[in-house]
Amino acid sequence: MKILVCISHVPDTTSKINFADNDTKFDTNGVNFVINPNDEFGLTRAMWFKEKQGASVHVVNVGGPETEPTLRKALAIGADEAIRIDTPATDGYSVALQLADVAQQGGYDLIIGGRESIDYNGGMVPGMLAKMIGANFVNTCISLEIEGSSATAIREIDGGKETLQTTLPLVIGGQKGLVEESDLRIPNMRGIMQARSKPLHVKQGVEQSPRSQATTFEKPAPRGAVKLVDNVDQLIDLLHNEAKVI
Amino acid sequence: MSVLVYTESENGSFKKTAFEVVSYAKAIATELGTTLTAVSINASNTSQLGVYGADKVLEITNDSLANFDSQAYADAISQAATSQDATVVVLSQTANAKFMAPLVAVNLEAGYVSNVVALPKSITPFKIKHSVYTNKAFSLTQINTPVKIIGLGKNAYGLHETSAAAVSEAFSPTLQQSNTKVISVDKATDKVTIADAEVVVSAGRGLKGPENWGMIEEMATILGAATACSKPVSDMGWRSHGEHVGQTGKPVAATLYIAIGISGAIQHLAGINSSKIKVVINTDPEAPFFKAADYGIVGDAFEIVPQLNEKLKAFKAQNA
Ligand SMILES: Cc1cc2nc3c(=O)[nH]c(=O)nc-3n(C[C@H](O)[C@H](O)[C@H](O)COP(=O)(O)OP(=O)(O)OC[C@H]3O[C@@H](n4cnc5c(N)ncnc54)[C@H](O)[C@@H]3O)c2cc1C
């Protein structure tokens, strides 16, 4: 089985979000970039398929050279090869289009993406990619088993979960549940050393024009101070008469 | 030219978000000087959609769509959009809508923007505001394609009544054999879901152990609320993963979010920021949640919550 894991390079969850150039660009000053958490759950599940079912695992990212440390980290966790598509990640559609090209050329059986990236939150790349290459698609996937060419996936639905039976080739939008938090791997010294000599291919992107682009960013208006109350009667009164939410 | 909106239903009845997306789509149709067509799948009572402004309803009735199937639903909605020459397609952000939206976008060669929080800022060029960085910022994004798909965030626009004809018409899409089968659905039918809830009662590690959740469930029952929790609580198995809210869990866009024994870490707050009113109950006055909340009580949950439950019960009995 050949697996491709799509890795988004995102600011870590504690990052202060600021914008530069008249609020037209994300300010990367002092920001630490990591593997998108949803993708990390997927990558860790891919390691399970590698170790238990002999799968080969490639990772791919669409972005400039600054994303290579994130790909190296994925190699250190255990991926066999990395691909960087050397073009800026503008909108979800163009990222999906670039990935579709790699996916088709590589003949992957399973492509693992994340439910959403924690920066743009578009939630669209895996679905678009699946549709472009004619693969089956399961979003918000929290469990995945593969046997031969058939797959059993559990997806989160509003208020519960649903078990699906489908076939390869398959694209998933993964999240926590694919593996548990405690299964996530911190690369060890040996992994980091090996990662240095694993292949990291840089590919040119395909020509395309973005379907959408961010023009400006803004931050939410600062909020008023909390109203502290010292008894529950007062709280109920405020919620009823002032906030009008009960 | 027209505007098309997909109105989601469950067991034949429309979800509240269906009325919200119709209200929103009507405002866009008015702005564009065109009509609003809703498309429904196996829903009854479609004339209700007129109350929020649907001029026409394309009713799809098809047994093979009894279970949600992303490919089939996406194809059905795309065909409905094409039949109406729709230039704007509006969807909600339920789990199913988010699942199929990217497929519809590829079908219609459309630009898609998710987590939209307001009406378009301008029509030419088409610019729209949506939340990014997990509610820590907004982006004004321009869509360049002739057809635009908008995923409207829950409670971002609200319900607006306008009354229109809602003339219904049967619509029969051409569907392909699906490769994906639903084997089983595991869903508590007696509980309010976080996605649908107006009120969410959430608790964290401050509750010390799963045995203490009785008072949280009781409050949820009194308020008709959904229960939720912080990430460590689900990681430790005190509550199911489905209740984990925050940046790596579920987003909460409720009108009231009550946080009990939750410190208010940045990753937790990111997920609940788009809720309207936030209440915090925490022993530590320095807990970061107090900076993000509207109302707070500094105190021990094990004292405050039982008192609050008693008073809320009395309040509900009086205001029923
Ligand atoms: C990559 C990443 C992603 C993450 N994603 C999420 C996410 O999506 N959601 C999320 O929730 N977290 C997330 N976290 C974890 C987050 O950083 C915090 O660790 C977590 O939110 C803390 O949970 P908590 O508030 O329940 O526990 P704690 O931080 O331990 O807080 C417990 C609180 O309870 C209070 N308390 C104690 N006893 C009582 C009492 N008797 N009565 C009242 N109050 C009491 C304490 O004062 C304290 O403030 C993430 C972390 C990382 C690194």
Coordinates of C-alpha atoms and ligand atoms in Angstrom, one line a residue:
Chain A
M1 CA 0.0 0.0 0.0
K2 CA 1.3 3.5 -0.9
I3 CA 0.2 6.3 1.4
L4 CA 0.6 10.0 0.8
V5 CA 0.2 12.3 3.9
C6 CA -0.5 15.9 3.1
I7 CA 1.3 18.1 5.7
S8 CA 0.3 21.7 6.3
H9 CA 2.9 23.9 7.8
V10 CA 1.1 26.1 10.4
P11 CA 1.8 28.4 13.4
D12 CA 1.7 26.4 16.6
T13 CA -1.4 26.7 18.6
T14 CA 0.0 29.2 21.2
S15 CA 1.1 31.7 18.5
K16 CA 0.1 35.3 18.7
I17 CA -1.8 36.2 15.5
N18 CA -0.6 39.5 14.0
F19 CA -0.6 40.9 10.5
A20 CA 2.0 42.9 8.5
D21 CA 2.1 45.1 5.4
N22 CA -1.1 47.0 6.1
D23 CA -2.9 43.9 7.3
T24 CA -2.4 42.0 4.1
K25 CA 0.0 39.3 5.3
F26 CA 0.4 37.0 8.3
D27 CA 3.2 38.3 10.4
T28 CA 5.6 35.3 10.9
N29 CA 7.8 37.3 13.3
G30 CA 8.6 35.1 16.4
V31 CA 6.1 32.4 15.2
N32 CA 7.0 28.8 15.6
F33 CA 5.7 26.6 12.8
V34 CA 4.6 23.0 13.3
I35 CA 2.9 20.1 11.5
N36 CA -0.8 20.9 11.5
P37 CA -2.3 18.9 14.4
N38 CA -5.0 17.2 12.3
D39 CA -2.3 16.1 9.9
E40 CA -0.1 14.8 12.7
F41 CA -2.8 12.4 13.8
G42 CA -3.0 11.2 10.2
L43 CA 0.8 10.8 9.9
T44 CA 0.9 8.8 13.1
R45 CA -1.9 6.5 11.8
A46 CA 0.2 6.1 8.6
M47 CA 3.1 5.0 10.7
W48 CA 0.9 2.3 12.1
F49 CA 0.1 1.1 8.5
K50 CA 3.8 1.2 7.7
E51 CA 4.8 -0.9 10.7
K52 CA 1.8 -3.4 10.8
Q53 CA 0.9 -3.7 7.1
G54 CA 4.2 -2.8 5.3
A55 CA 2.9 0.4 3.7
S56 CA 5.3 3.0 2.3
V57 CA 4.6 6.6 3.4
H58 CA 5.4 9.8 1.5
V59 CA 4.6 13.2 2.9
V60 CA 3.9 16.3 0.7
N61 CA 3.6 20.0 1.3
V62 CA 2.8 22.9 -1.0
G63 CA 4.9 25.8 -0.1
G64 CA 8.3 27.6 -0.1
P65 CA 11.7 26.4 1.2
E66 CA 10.7 27.7 4.7
T67 CA 8.4 24.7 5.1
E68 CA 11.2 22.1 4.8
P69 CA 11.9 21.8 8.6
T70 CA 8.3 20.7 9.0
L71 CA 8.7 18.1 6.3
R72 CA 12.0 16.9 7.9
K73 CA 10.2 16.5 11.1
A74 CA 7.7 14.3 9.4
L75 CA 10.6 12.2 8.0
A76 CA 12.1 12.0 11.5
I77 CA 8.7 10.7 12.8
G78 CA 9.1 7.9 10.2
A79 CA 7.9 8.9 6.7
D80 CA 10.1 7.4 3.9
E81 CA 10.2 10.3 1.4
A82 CA 9.0 13.9 1.3
I83 CA 7.9 16.1 -1.6
R84 CA 7.7 19.8 -1.5
I85 CA 5.8 21.5 -4.3
D86 CA 7.6 24.7 -4.7
T87 CA 4.7 27.2 -5.1
P88 CA 3.0 29.4 -2.5
A89 CA -0.1 27.9 -0.9
T90 CA -2.7 30.5 -1.9
D91 CA -6.3 29.2 -1.7
G92 CA -7.5 25.7 -0.9
Y93 CA -8.4 25.0 -4.5
S94 CA -4.9 25.7 -5.8
V95 CA -3.4 23.6 -3.1
A96 CA -5.7 20.7 -4.0
L97 CA -4.8 21.1 -7.6
Q98 CA -1.1 20.9 -6.9
L99 CA -1.6 17.8 -4.7
A100 CA -3.8 16.2 -7.3
D101 CA -0.9 16.3 -9.7
V102 CA 1.4 14.5 -7.2
A103 CA -1.3 12.1 -6.2
Q104 CA -1.9 11.0 -9.8
Q105 CA 1.7 10.6 -10.7
G106 CA 2.5 8.7 -7.5
G107 CA -0.4 6.2 -7.8
Y108 CA -1.2 6.3 -4.1
D109 CA -3.8 4.0 -2.6
L110 CA -4.5 6.2 0.4
I111 CA -4.2 9.9 0.8
I112 CA -4.4 11.3 4.3
G113 CA -5.1 15.0 4.9
G114 CA -6.5 16.9 7.9
R115 CA -10.1 17.9 8.6
E116 CA -8.8 21.5 8.4
S117 CA -5.6 23.4 8.9
I118 CA -5.5 25.5 12.0
D119 CA -4.4 28.7 10.1
Y120 CA -6.8 29.1 7.2
N121 CA -9.5 26.6 8.6
G122 CA -10.8 26.2 5.0
G123 CA -11.7 22.5 5.5
M124 CA -11.7 22.0 1.7
V125 CA -8.4 20.6 0.4
P126 CA -8.9 16.9 1.0
G127 CA -12.5 16.9 -0.4
M128 CA -11.4 18.9 -3.5
L129 CA -8.4 16.6 -4.0
A130 CA -10.6 13.5 -3.8
K131 CA -13.1 14.9 -6.4
M132 CA -10.3 16.0 -8.7
I133 CA -8.7 12.5 -8.8
G134 CA -11.9 10.6 -8.6
A135 CA -11.1 8.9 -5.3
N136 CA -13.6 8.1 -2.5
F137 CA -13.6 10.6 0.4
V138 CA -14.3 10.4 4.1
N139 CA -14.2 13.7 6.1
T140 CA -13.8 14.1 9.9
C141 CA -12.3 10.6 10.0
I142 CA -11.7 9.3 13.5
S143 CA -10.8 5.6 12.7
L144 CA -9.5 3.9 9.7
E145 CA -8.8 0.2 8.9
I146 CA -7.7 -1.1 5.5
E147 CA -7.9 -4.7 4.2
G148 CA -6.9 -5.3 0.7
S149 CA -8.7 -2.7 -1.3
S150 CA -11.5 -2.1 1.1
A151 CA -11.6 0.4 3.9
T152 CA -13.7 0.8 7.0
A153 CA -13.8 4.3 8.4
I154 CA -15.6 6.0 11.2
R155 CA -16.4 9.6 10.8
E156 CA -17.6 12.1 13.3
I157 CA -21.1 13.5 12.6
D158 CA -23.0 16.2 14.6
G159 CA -23.9 14.4 17.8
G160 CA -22.3 11.0 17.2
K161 CA -20.4 8.9 14.7
E162 CA -21.1 6.9 11.6
T163 CA -19.3 3.8 10.3
L164 CA -18.6 3.7 6.5
Q165 CA -17.5 1.0 4.2
T166 CA -15.6 2.1 1.1
T167 CA -12.8 1.2 -1.3
L168 CA -9.3 2.4 -2.3
P169 CA -8.2 4.8 -3.6
L170 CA -9.4 6.8 -0.7
V171 CA -8.8 10.3 0.6
I172 CA -9.6 11.2 4.2
G173 CA -9.8 14.4 6.2
G174 CA -8.4 13.2 9.5
Q175 CA -8.4 14.4 13.1
K176 CA -7.9 13.3 16.7
G177 CA -9.3 9.8 17.1
L178 CA -7.3 8.3 14.1
V179 CA -4.8 7.8 16.9
E180 CA -4.9 9.0 20.4
E181 CA -3.0 12.0 21.8
S182 CA -0.7 9.6 23.6
D183 CA 0.2 7.8 20.4
L184 CA 1.8 10.9 18.9
R185 CA 5.6 10.6 18.5
I186 CA 8.3 12.9 19.3
P187 CA 11.2 12.3 16.9
N188 CA 14.2 10.7 18.6
M189 CA 17.8 11.3 17.8
R190 CA 18.0 8.3 15.5
G191 CA 15.0 9.5 13.6
I192 CA 16.3 13.0 13.3
M193 CA 19.7 11.6 12.0
Q194 CA 18.0 9.3 9.5
A195 CA 15.7 12.1 8.3
R196 CA 18.7 14.1 7.1
S197 CA 19.5 11.5 4.5
K198 CA 16.0 10.6 3.4
P199 CA 14.9 12.0 0.0
L200 CA 13.1 15.4 0.0
H201 CA 12.1 16.0 -3.6
V202 CA 11.4 19.6 -4.7
K203 CA 8.9 19.8 -7.6
Q204 CA 7.7 22.7 -9.7
G205 CA 4.0 23.4 -9.3
V206 CA 1.5 23.2 -12.2
E207 CA 0.3 26.5 -13.7
Q208 CA -3.0 27.7 -12.4
S209 CA -4.7 30.8 -11.1
P210 CA -6.3 31.0 -7.7
R211 CA -10.1 31.0 -7.4
S212 CA -10.0 33.2 -4.3
Q213 CA -7.4 35.2 -2.4
A214 CA -7.3 36.9 1.0
T215 CA -7.2 40.7 0.6
T216 CA -7.0 42.0 4.1
F217 CA -7.1 40.6 7.7
E218 CA -8.4 42.0 10.9
K219 CA -8.5 40.9 14.5
P220 CA -11.7 40.7 16.6
A221 CA -12.6 43.9 18.5
P222 CA -11.2 43.9 22.0
R223 CA -13.8 42.8 24.5
G224 CA -15.1 44.5 27.6
A225 CA -14.0 43.3 31.0
V226 CA -15.7 40.4 32.7
K227 CA -18.4 41.1 35.2
L228 CA -17.7 39.3 38.4
V229 CA -20.7 38.3 40.5
D230 CA -20.6 36.7 43.9
N231 CA -23.8 34.8 44.0
V232 CA -25.9 32.7 41.7
D233 CA -29.0 34.8 41.9
Q234 CA -27.1 37.7 40.5
L235 CA -25.8 35.5 37.7
I236 CA -29.2 34.3 36.7
D237 CA -30.6 37.9 36.8
L238 CA -27.8 39.1 34.5
L239 CA -28.2 36.2 32.1
H240 CA -31.9 36.8 31.9
N241 CA -32.3 40.6 32.0
E242 CA -29.0 41.9 30.6
A243 CA -27.6 39.2 28.2
K244 CA -31.1 37.8 27.5
V245 CA -29.8 34.3 26.8
I246 CA -31.9 32.4 29.3
Chain B
M1 CA -28.7 34.3 -12.5
S2 CA -30.1 33.3 -9.1
V3 CA -29.1 32.4 -5.6
L4 CA -29.4 28.7 -4.4
V5 CA -29.4 27.6 -0.8
Y6 CA -29.3 24.0 0.5
T7 CA -31.6 23.5 3.4
E8 CA -30.6 20.6 5.6
S9 CA -33.1 18.4 7.3
E10 CA -33.1 15.5 9.7
N11 CA -35.9 12.9 9.7
G12 CA -37.9 15.1 7.4
S13 CA -37.7 18.3 9.5
F14 CA -35.5 21.3 8.7
K15 CA -32.7 22.1 11.1
K16 CA -32.6 25.6 12.6
T17 CA -29.5 26.3 10.5
A18 CA -31.6 25.7 7.4
F19 CA -33.7 28.8 8.3
E20 CA -30.6 30.8 9.0
V21 CA -29.0 30.1 5.6
V22 CA -32.3 30.9 3.9
S23 CA -32.5 34.2 5.7
Y24 CA -28.9 35.0 4.7
A25 CA -29.2 33.8 1.1
K26 CA -32.4 36.0 0.7
A27 CA -30.4 39.1 1.7
I28 CA -27.8 38.2 -1.0
A29 CA -30.5 37.6 -3.6
T30 CA -32.1 41.0 -2.8
E31 CA -28.7 42.6 -3.1
L32 CA -28.2 41.0 -6.5
G33 CA -31.8 41.8 -7.6
T34 CA -32.6 38.1 -8.1
T35 CA -34.7 35.2 -6.7
L36 CA -33.8 32.7 -4.1
T37 CA -34.3 29.0 -4.7
A38 CA -33.9 26.5 -1.9
V39 CA -33.1 22.8 -2.4
S40 CA -34.3 20.2 0.1
I41 CA -33.7 16.5 0.3
N42 CA -36.4 14.2 1.7
A43 CA -37.8 17.1 3.7
S44 CA -41.5 17.7 4.4
N45 CA -43.2 21.1 5.1
T46 CA -41.1 23.0 2.6
S47 CA -43.5 25.9 2.6
Q48 CA -41.9 26.9 6.0
L49 CA -38.9 28.1 3.9
G50 CA -41.0 30.9 2.5
V51 CA -41.2 32.5 5.9
Y52 CA -37.4 33.3 5.6
G53 CA -37.5 34.3 1.9
A54 CA -37.4 31.3 -0.4
D55 CA -39.2 32.1 -3.6
K56 CA -39.0 28.5 -4.9
V57 CA -38.1 25.2 -3.4
L58 CA -36.7 22.3 -5.4
E59 CA -37.8 19.2 -3.5
I60 CA -35.7 16.1 -4.0
T61 CA -37.4 12.9 -2.8
N62 CA -35.3 9.9 -3.2
D63 CA -34.9 6.8 -1.0
S64 CA -31.2 6.3 -2.0
L65 CA -30.5 9.7 -0.3
A66 CA -32.0 8.5 3.0
N67 CA -28.4 8.3 4.4
F68 CA -26.1 11.1 3.8
D69 CA -23.6 10.4 1.0
S70 CA -21.2 13.2 0.2
Q71 CA -20.8 12.3 -3.5
A72 CA -24.6 11.9 -4.1
Y73 CA -25.6 14.9 -2.1
A74 CA -22.9 17.0 -3.8
D75 CA -24.0 15.9 -7.2
A76 CA -27.7 16.6 -6.4
I77 CA -27.0 20.1 -5.1
S78 CA -24.6 20.9 -8.0
Q79 CA -27.3 19.8 -10.5
A80 CA -29.9 21.9 -8.8
A81 CA -27.5 24.9 -8.9
T82 CA -26.9 24.4 -12.6
S83 CA -30.6 24.1 -13.4
Q84 CA -31.2 27.4 -11.7
D85 CA -28.2 29.1 -13.3
A86 CA -27.1 30.0 -9.7
T87 CA -24.2 32.3 -9.3
V88 CA -24.1 32.1 -5.5
V89 CA -24.6 28.8 -3.6
V90 CA -25.1 29.1 0.2
L91 CA -24.5 26.1 2.6
S92 CA -24.4 25.9 6.4
Q93 CA -21.4 24.6 8.3
T94 CA -22.8 21.4 9.8
A95 CA -20.6 18.3 9.6
N96 CA -22.4 17.1 6.5
A97 CA -22.4 20.5 4.7
K98 CA -18.6 20.9 5.4
F99 CA -18.1 17.3 4.0
M100 CA -19.8 18.0 0.7
A101 CA -19.0 21.6 0.1
P102 CA -15.5 21.0 -1.5
L103 CA -17.1 18.4 -3.8
V104 CA -19.8 20.9 -4.9
A105 CA -17.0 23.5 -5.5
V106 CA -15.1 21.1 -7.9
N107 CA -18.4 20.2 -9.7
L108 CA -19.4 23.8 -10.3
E109 CA -15.8 25.1 -10.8
A110 CA -16.6 27.5 -8.1
G111 CA -14.5 29.4 -5.4
Y112 CA -15.6 28.3 -1.9
V113 CA -15.1 30.2 1.3
S114 CA -16.0 28.6 4.6
N115 CA -16.8 30.0 8.1
V116 CA -18.3 33.1 6.7
V117 CA -19.5 35.6 9.3
A118 CA -21.2 38.4 7.4
L119 CA -22.9 39.4 4.2
P120 CA -20.6 40.1 1.2
K121 CA -18.7 43.4 1.7
S122 CA -18.9 44.0 -2.0
I123 CA -20.4 42.2 -5.0
T124 CA -18.0 43.4 -7.7
P125 CA -15.4 42.3 -6.9
F126 CA -17.0 39.7 -4.6
K127 CA -15.4 40.1 -1.2
I128 CA -16.6 38.3 1.9
K129 CA -15.5 38.1 5.6
H130 CA -14.8 34.8 7.2
S131 CA -13.0 33.7 10.4
V132 CA -9.5 32.3 10.1
Y133 CA -6.8 31.2 12.6
T134 CA -9.5 29.4 14.6
N135 CA -11.5 32.6 15.4
K136 CA -8.4 34.6 16.3
A137 CA -8.8 36.7 13.1
F138 CA -10.9 37.5 10.1
S139 CA -10.0 37.5 6.5
L140 CA -11.7 39.5 3.8
T141 CA -11.4 37.2 0.8
Q142 CA -12.1 37.9 -2.8
I143 CA -13.7 35.1 -4.9
N144 CA -12.7 35.3 -8.6
T145 CA -14.9 32.6 -10.2
P146 CA -18.3 33.2 -11.8
V147 CA -20.0 30.8 -9.3
K148 CA -19.4 31.4 -5.6
I149 CA -20.0 29.0 -2.7
I150 CA -20.5 30.4 0.8
G151 CA -20.3 28.3 3.9
L152 CA -22.2 30.4 6.6
G153 CA -21.0 29.9 10.2
K154 CA -23.7 29.0 12.7
N155 CA -25.4 31.9 14.4
A156 CA -23.4 34.3 12.2
Y157 CA -26.5 35.9 10.7
G158 CA -29.5 34.8 12.7
L159 CA -33.1 34.3 11.5
H160 CA -34.8 37.0 9.5
E161 CA -38.4 36.7 8.4
T162 CA -39.4 38.1 5.1
S163 CA -42.2 35.9 3.7
A164 CA -42.0 34.8 0.1
A165 CA -44.0 32.4 -2.0
A166 CA -41.9 29.2 -1.6
V167 CA -43.5 27.5 -4.6
S168 CA -42.4 23.9 -4.6
E169 CA -41.3 21.9 -7.6
A170 CA -40.1 18.3 -7.7
F171 CA -36.4 17.9 -8.8
S172 CA -34.8 14.6 -9.8
P173 CA -31.1 14.7 -10.0
T174 CA -29.2 12.0 -11.9
L175 CA -27.2 10.0 -9.4
Q176 CA -24.4 7.6 -9.8
Q177 CA -23.9 4.4 -7.9
S178 CA -22.1 5.2 -4.7
N179 CA -18.9 3.4 -3.6
T180 CA -19.4 4.3 0.0
K181 CA -21.9 2.6 2.3
V182 CA -23.1 3.5 5.7
I183 CA -22.8 0.5 7.9
S184 CA -24.1 2.0 11.2
V185 CA -24.9 5.3 12.8
D186 CA -24.3 5.8 16.5
K187 CA -26.0 8.9 17.7
A188 CA -27.7 9.7 20.9
T189 CA -31.2 10.8 19.9
D190 CA -32.2 12.1 23.3
K191 CA -29.4 14.5 23.7
V192 CA -28.8 18.0 22.3
T193 CA -25.7 18.0 20.1
I194 CA -23.0 20.7 20.4
A195 CA -23.6 21.6 16.8
D196 CA -27.3 22.3 17.3
A197 CA -27.2 23.6 20.9
E198 CA -28.0 27.2 21.8
V199 CA -26.6 26.6 25.3
V200 CA -23.5 24.5 26.0
V201 CA -22.4 23.5 29.5
S202 CA -18.7 22.6 29.5
A203 CA -16.4 21.4 32.3
G204 CA -12.7 20.8 32.6
R205 CA -10.0 19.2 34.7
G206 CA -11.2 21.3 37.7
L207 CA -13.9 18.7 38.2
K208 CA -11.3 16.2 39.4
G209 CA -12.9 13.0 38.0
P210 CA -15.7 11.6 35.7
E211 CA -17.8 10.7 38.7
N212 CA -18.5 14.4 39.3
W213 CA -20.2 15.0 36.0
G214 CA -23.7 14.4 37.4
M215 CA -24.2 18.1 38.3
I216 CA -23.0 19.1 34.8
E217 CA -25.5 16.8 33.1
E218 CA -28.2 18.1 35.4
M219 CA -27.5 21.7 34.5
A220 CA -27.6 20.7 30.8
T221 CA -30.9 19.1 31.3
I222 CA -32.3 22.1 33.1
L223 CA -31.1 24.5 30.3
G224 CA -31.8 22.2 27.4
A225 CA -28.1 22.4 26.7
A226 CA -25.4 20.2 25.2
T227 CA -22.5 19.0 27.4
A228 CA -18.9 19.6 26.4
C229 CA -15.4 19.4 27.9
S230 CA -11.8 20.5 27.6
K231 CA -9.2 18.4 25.8
P232 CA -7.5 16.8 28.8
V233 CA -10.9 15.6 30.0
S234 CA -11.5 13.6 26.8
D235 CA -7.8 12.5 26.6
M236 CA -8.1 11.0 30.0
G237 CA -11.3 9.2 29.0
W238 CA -13.5 11.0 31.5
R239 CA -15.8 12.1 28.7
S240 CA -16.1 11.0 25.0
H241 CA -14.0 12.6 22.3
G242 CA -17.2 13.9 20.8
E243 CA -17.4 16.4 23.7
H244 CA -13.9 17.9 23.2
V245 CA -14.2 21.5 22.2
G246 CA -11.4 23.9 21.1
Q247 CA -8.9 24.4 18.4
T248 CA -8.3 20.6 17.9
G249 CA -11.8 19.7 18.9
K250 CA -15.2 21.0 18.0
P251 CA -16.0 24.6 17.5
V252 CA -18.8 26.1 19.6
A253 CA -21.0 28.9 18.3
A254 CA -23.7 28.9 21.0
T255 CA -25.6 31.9 22.5
L256 CA -24.5 30.9 26.0
Y257 CA -21.3 28.9 26.9
I258 CA -20.8 28.0 30.6
A259 CA -17.3 26.9 31.4
I260 CA -16.8 25.2 34.8
G261 CA -13.3 24.3 36.1
I262 CA -11.7 25.2 32.8
S263 CA -8.6 27.4 32.9
G264 CA -9.1 29.0 29.5
A265 CA -6.0 28.0 27.6
I266 CA -5.6 29.7 24.2
Q267 CA -6.4 26.5 22.3
H268 CA -9.6 26.1 24.3
L269 CA -10.7 29.7 23.8
A270 CA -10.0 29.6 20.1
G271 CA -12.7 27.0 19.7
I272 CA -15.4 28.8 21.7
N273 CA -14.7 32.4 20.8
S274 CA -17.6 32.7 18.4
S275 CA -20.1 32.0 21.2
K276 CA -22.1 35.0 22.2
I277 CA -22.1 35.1 26.0
K278 CA -19.4 33.2 28.0
V279 CA -19.7 32.5 31.7
V280 CA -16.8 31.1 33.8
I281 CA -16.8 29.4 37.2
N282 CA -13.3 28.8 38.5
T283 CA -11.6 28.9 41.9
D284 CA -8.6 30.7 40.5
P285 CA -9.2 34.5 39.9
E286 CA -6.1 34.5 37.8
A287 CA -7.4 31.8 35.4
P288 CA -7.1 33.2 31.8
F289 CA -10.8 32.4 31.1
F290 CA -11.8 35.5 33.2
K291 CA -10.2 37.6 30.5
A292 CA -12.4 36.0 27.8
A293 CA -15.7 35.8 29.6
D294 CA -18.7 38.1 30.0
Y295 CA -19.7 36.9 33.5
G296 CA -17.7 35.1 36.1
I297 CA -17.9 33.7 39.6
V298 CA -14.7 33.0 41.5
G299 CA -15.5 30.0 43.5
D300 CA -15.6 26.3 44.0
A301 CA -17.6 24.4 41.3
F302 CA -18.6 21.8 43.9
E303 CA -20.4 24.5 45.9
I304 CA -21.6 26.8 43.1
V305 CA -22.9 24.4 40.6
P306 CA -25.4 22.6 42.9
Q307 CA -26.7 26.0 44.1
L308 CA -26.9 27.3 40.5
N309 CA -28.8 24.2 39.5
E310 CA -31.4 24.7 42.2
K311 CA -31.9 28.3 41.3
L312 CA -32.0 27.6 37.6
K313 CA -34.7 25.0 38.2
A314 CA -36.8 27.5 40.1
F315 CA -36.2 30.2 37.4
K316 CA -37.2 27.8 34.6
A317 CA -40.3 26.7 36.5
Q318 CA -41.3 30.4 36.9
N319 CA -40.5 31.4 33.3
A320 CA -41.9 28.3 31.6
Ligands
LIG1 C1 -1.5 21.5 20.1 C2 -2.5 21.6 21.2 C3 -3.8 21.7 21.0 C4 -4.8 21.8 22.0 N1 -6.1 21.9 21.7 C5 -7.0 22.0 22.7 C6 -8.4 22.1 22.5 O1 -8.8 21.9 21.3 N2 -9.2 22.2 23.5 C7 -8.8 22.3 24.8 O2 -9.6 22.4 25.7 N3 -7.5 22.3 25.1 C8 -6.6 22.1 24.1 N4 -5.3 22.0 24.4 C9 -4.9 21.9 25.8 C10 -4.8 23.3 26.5 O3 -3.5 23.9 26.3 C11 -5.0 23.1 28.0 O4 -4.1 22.2 28.5 C12 -6.4 22.6 28.4 O5 -7.4 23.3 27.7 C13 -6.6 22.7 29.9 O6 -7.8 22.0 30.2 P1 -8.5 22.4 31.6 O7 -8.9 23.9 31.5 O8 -9.7 21.5 31.7 O9 -7.5 22.0 32.7 P2 -6.5 23.0 33.6 O10 -5.7 23.9 32.7 O11 -5.9 22.0 34.5 O12 -7.5 23.9 34.4 C14 -8.4 23.4 35.4 C15 -9.0 24.7 36.0 O13 -10.0 24.2 36.9 C16 -9.9 25.2 38.0 N5 -10.4 24.4 39.2 C17 -9.8 23.5 40.0 N6 -10.6 23.1 40.9 C18 -11.7 23.8 40.8 C19 -13.0 23.7 41.5 N7 -13.2 22.9 42.5 N8 -13.9 24.6 41.1 C20 -13.8 25.4 40.0 N9 -12.6 25.5 39.3 C21 -11.6 24.6 39.7 C22 -8.4 25.5 38.1 O14 -8.3 26.8 38.8 C23 -8.0 25.6 36.7 O15 -8.2 26.9 36.1 C24 -4.3 21.9 23.4 C25 -2.9 21.9 23.6 C26 -2.0 21.8 22.6 C27 -0.6 21.8 22.9

